[in-house]
Short mmCIF file of C-alpha atoms in Angstrom, two decimals:
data_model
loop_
_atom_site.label_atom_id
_atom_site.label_comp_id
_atom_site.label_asym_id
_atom_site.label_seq_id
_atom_site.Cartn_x
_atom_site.Cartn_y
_atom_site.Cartn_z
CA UNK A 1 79.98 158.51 77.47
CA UNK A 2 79.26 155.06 77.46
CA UNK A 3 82.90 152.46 76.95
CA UNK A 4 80.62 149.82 75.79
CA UNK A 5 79.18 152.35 72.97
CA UNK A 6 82.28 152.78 71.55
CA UNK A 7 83.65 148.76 72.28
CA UNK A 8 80.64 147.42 71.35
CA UNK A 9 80.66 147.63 67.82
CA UNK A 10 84.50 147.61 67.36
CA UNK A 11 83.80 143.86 68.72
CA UNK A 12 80.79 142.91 66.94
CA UNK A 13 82.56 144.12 63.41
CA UNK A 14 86.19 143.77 64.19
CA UNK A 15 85.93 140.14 65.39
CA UNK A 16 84.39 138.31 62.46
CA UNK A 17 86.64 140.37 60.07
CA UNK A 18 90.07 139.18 61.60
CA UNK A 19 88.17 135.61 61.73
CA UNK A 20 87.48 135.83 58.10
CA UNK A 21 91.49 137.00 57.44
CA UNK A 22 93.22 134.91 59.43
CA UNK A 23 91.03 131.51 59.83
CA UNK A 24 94.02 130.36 62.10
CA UNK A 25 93.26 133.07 64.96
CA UNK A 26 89.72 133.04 64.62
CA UNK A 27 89.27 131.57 68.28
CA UNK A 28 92.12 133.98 69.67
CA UNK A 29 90.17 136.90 68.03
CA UNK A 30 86.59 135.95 69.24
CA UNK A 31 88.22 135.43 73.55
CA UNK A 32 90.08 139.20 72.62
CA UNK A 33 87.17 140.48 71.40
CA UNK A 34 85.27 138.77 74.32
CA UNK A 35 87.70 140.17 76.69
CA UNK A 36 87.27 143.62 75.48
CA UNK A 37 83.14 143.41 75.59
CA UNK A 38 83.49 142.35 79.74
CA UNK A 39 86.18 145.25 80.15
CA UNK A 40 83.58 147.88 79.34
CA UNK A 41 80.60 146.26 80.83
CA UNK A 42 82.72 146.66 84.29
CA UNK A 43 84.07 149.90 83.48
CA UNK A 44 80.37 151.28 82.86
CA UNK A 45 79.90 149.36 85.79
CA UNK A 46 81.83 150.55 87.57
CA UNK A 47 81.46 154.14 86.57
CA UNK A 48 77.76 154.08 87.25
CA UNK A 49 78.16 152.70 90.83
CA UNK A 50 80.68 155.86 91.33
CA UNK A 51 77.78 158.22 90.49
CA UNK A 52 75.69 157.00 93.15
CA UNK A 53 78.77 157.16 96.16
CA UNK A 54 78.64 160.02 98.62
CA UNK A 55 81.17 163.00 97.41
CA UNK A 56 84.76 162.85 98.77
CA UNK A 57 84.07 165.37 101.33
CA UNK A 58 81.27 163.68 102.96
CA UNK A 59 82.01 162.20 106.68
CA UNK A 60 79.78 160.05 106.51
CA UNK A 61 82.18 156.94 107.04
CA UNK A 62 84.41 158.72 109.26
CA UNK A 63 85.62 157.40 112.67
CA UNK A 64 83.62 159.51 115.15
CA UNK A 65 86.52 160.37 118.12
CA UNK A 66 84.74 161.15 121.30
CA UNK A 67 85.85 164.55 122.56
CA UNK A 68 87.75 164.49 125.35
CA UNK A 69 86.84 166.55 128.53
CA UNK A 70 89.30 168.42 130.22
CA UNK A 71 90.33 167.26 133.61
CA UNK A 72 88.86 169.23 136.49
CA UNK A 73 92.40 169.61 138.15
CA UNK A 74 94.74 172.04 136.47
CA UNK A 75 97.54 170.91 133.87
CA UNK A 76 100.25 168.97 135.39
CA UNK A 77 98.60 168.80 139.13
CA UNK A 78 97.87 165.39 138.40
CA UNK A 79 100.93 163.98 137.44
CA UNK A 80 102.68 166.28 140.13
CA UNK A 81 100.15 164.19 142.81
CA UNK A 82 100.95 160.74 140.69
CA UNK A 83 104.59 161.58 140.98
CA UNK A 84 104.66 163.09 144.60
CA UNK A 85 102.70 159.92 145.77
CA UNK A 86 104.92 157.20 144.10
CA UNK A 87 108.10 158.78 145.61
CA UNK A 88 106.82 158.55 148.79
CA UNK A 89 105.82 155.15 148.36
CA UNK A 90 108.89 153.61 147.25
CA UNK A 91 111.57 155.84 148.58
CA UNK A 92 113.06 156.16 145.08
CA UNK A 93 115.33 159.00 145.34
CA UNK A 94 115.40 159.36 141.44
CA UNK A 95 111.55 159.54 141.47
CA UNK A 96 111.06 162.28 143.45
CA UNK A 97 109.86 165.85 141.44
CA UNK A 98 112.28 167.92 140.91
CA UNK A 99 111.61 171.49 143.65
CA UNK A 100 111.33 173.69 140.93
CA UNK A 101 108.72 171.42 138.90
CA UNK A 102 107.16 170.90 141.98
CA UNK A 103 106.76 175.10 142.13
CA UNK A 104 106.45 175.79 138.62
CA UNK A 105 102.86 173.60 138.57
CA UNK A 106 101.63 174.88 141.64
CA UNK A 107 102.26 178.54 140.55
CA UNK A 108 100.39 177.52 137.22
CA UNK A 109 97.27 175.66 139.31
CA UNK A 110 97.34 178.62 141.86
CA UNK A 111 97.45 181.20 138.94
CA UNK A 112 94.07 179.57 137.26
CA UNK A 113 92.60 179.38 141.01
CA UNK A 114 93.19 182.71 141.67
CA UNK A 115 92.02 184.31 137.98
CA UNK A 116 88.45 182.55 138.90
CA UNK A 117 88.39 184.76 141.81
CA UNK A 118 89.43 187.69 140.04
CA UNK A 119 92.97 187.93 141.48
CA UNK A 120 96.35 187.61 140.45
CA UNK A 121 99.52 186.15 141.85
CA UNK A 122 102.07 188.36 140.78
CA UNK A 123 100.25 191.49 141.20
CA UNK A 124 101.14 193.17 144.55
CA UNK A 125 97.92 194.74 145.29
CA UNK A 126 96.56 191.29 145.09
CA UNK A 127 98.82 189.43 147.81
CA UNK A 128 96.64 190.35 150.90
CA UNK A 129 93.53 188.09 148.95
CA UNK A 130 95.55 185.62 147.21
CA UNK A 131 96.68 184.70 150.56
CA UNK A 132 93.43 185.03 151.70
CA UNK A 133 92.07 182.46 149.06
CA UNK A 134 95.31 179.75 148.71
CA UNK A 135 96.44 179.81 152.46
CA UNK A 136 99.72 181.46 153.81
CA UNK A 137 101.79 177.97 153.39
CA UNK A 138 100.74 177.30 149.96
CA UNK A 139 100.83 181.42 148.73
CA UNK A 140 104.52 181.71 150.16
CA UNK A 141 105.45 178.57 148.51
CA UNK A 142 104.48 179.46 145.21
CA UNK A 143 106.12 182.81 145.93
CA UNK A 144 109.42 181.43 146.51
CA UNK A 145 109.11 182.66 150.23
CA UNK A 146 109.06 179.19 151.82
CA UNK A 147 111.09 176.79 150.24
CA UNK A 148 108.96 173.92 151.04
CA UNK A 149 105.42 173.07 151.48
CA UNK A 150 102.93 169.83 153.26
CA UNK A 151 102.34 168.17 149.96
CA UNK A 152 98.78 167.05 151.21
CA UNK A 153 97.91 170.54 152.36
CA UNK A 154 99.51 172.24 148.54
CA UNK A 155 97.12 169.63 146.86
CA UNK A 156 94.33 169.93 148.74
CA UNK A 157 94.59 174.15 147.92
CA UNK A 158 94.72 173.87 144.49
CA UNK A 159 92.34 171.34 144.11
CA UNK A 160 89.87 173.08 145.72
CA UNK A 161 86.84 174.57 143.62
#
């Protein structure tokens, strides 16, 4: 229902009659009464405008987020290599990887490159092929049969396709 239906004629009666009673506040009733007839135009206003908006669950003036794609290198490889290579450049003994991070993401990355091929690491009668398919350095390594590795070759095995 319309405000202005009801306001309307409050105004258009009540107005004259408080100017008749009180002759004093005649010009105070006629702005009240004025100020009441604008304050339902905009609320009818306003109400009709909300009709015509798109419902609360719409998107349509959502932010659209571009998805992002997953990195071709597995989890943590990447910051491994971005770690690995900073140490190296500035001899910053408290920058090097910790060993065990160091094996813990290259068992991960050489777990995913091995499941494409069908294989596992920590099944035994897999270890002839996952040898086969990461390199005797890199599978020992991973392992824990070598304790350390040529960072360039570990990188170079588990980035490979």
């Amino acid at each position: 229902m319309r405000v202005t239906r009801i306001l309307l004629p409050i105004v258009v009666i009540g107005a004259p009659l408080v100017a008749l009673a009180a002759p004093g506040q005649a010009e105070r009733a006629l702005r009240f009464a004025l100020v009441l007839a604008v304050g339902g135009l905009v609320v009818d206003l306003l109400r009709s405008v909300a009709v015509h908006l798109p419902p609360e669950t719409s998107r349509t003036f959502d932010v659209v987020r571009p998805q992002r794609a997953s990195p071709p290198f597995p989890a943590g490889l990447v910051e491994l290599e971005r770690d690995v290579r900073l140490a190296a450049m500035t001899h910053l003994p408290g920058r090097s990887p910790r060993p065990e991070r160091v094996r813990a993401v290259a068992a991960g990355a050489a777990r995913r490159r091995l499941a494409r091929h069908g294989l596992s690491l920590d099944a035994p009668h897999d270890a002839e092929a996952a040898r086969a398919v990461l390199g005797s350095a890199v599978w020992e390594f991973v392992t824990r049969r070598r304790a350390t590795v040529d960072v360039n070759e570990l990188l170079a095995t588990l980035e490979a396709r």
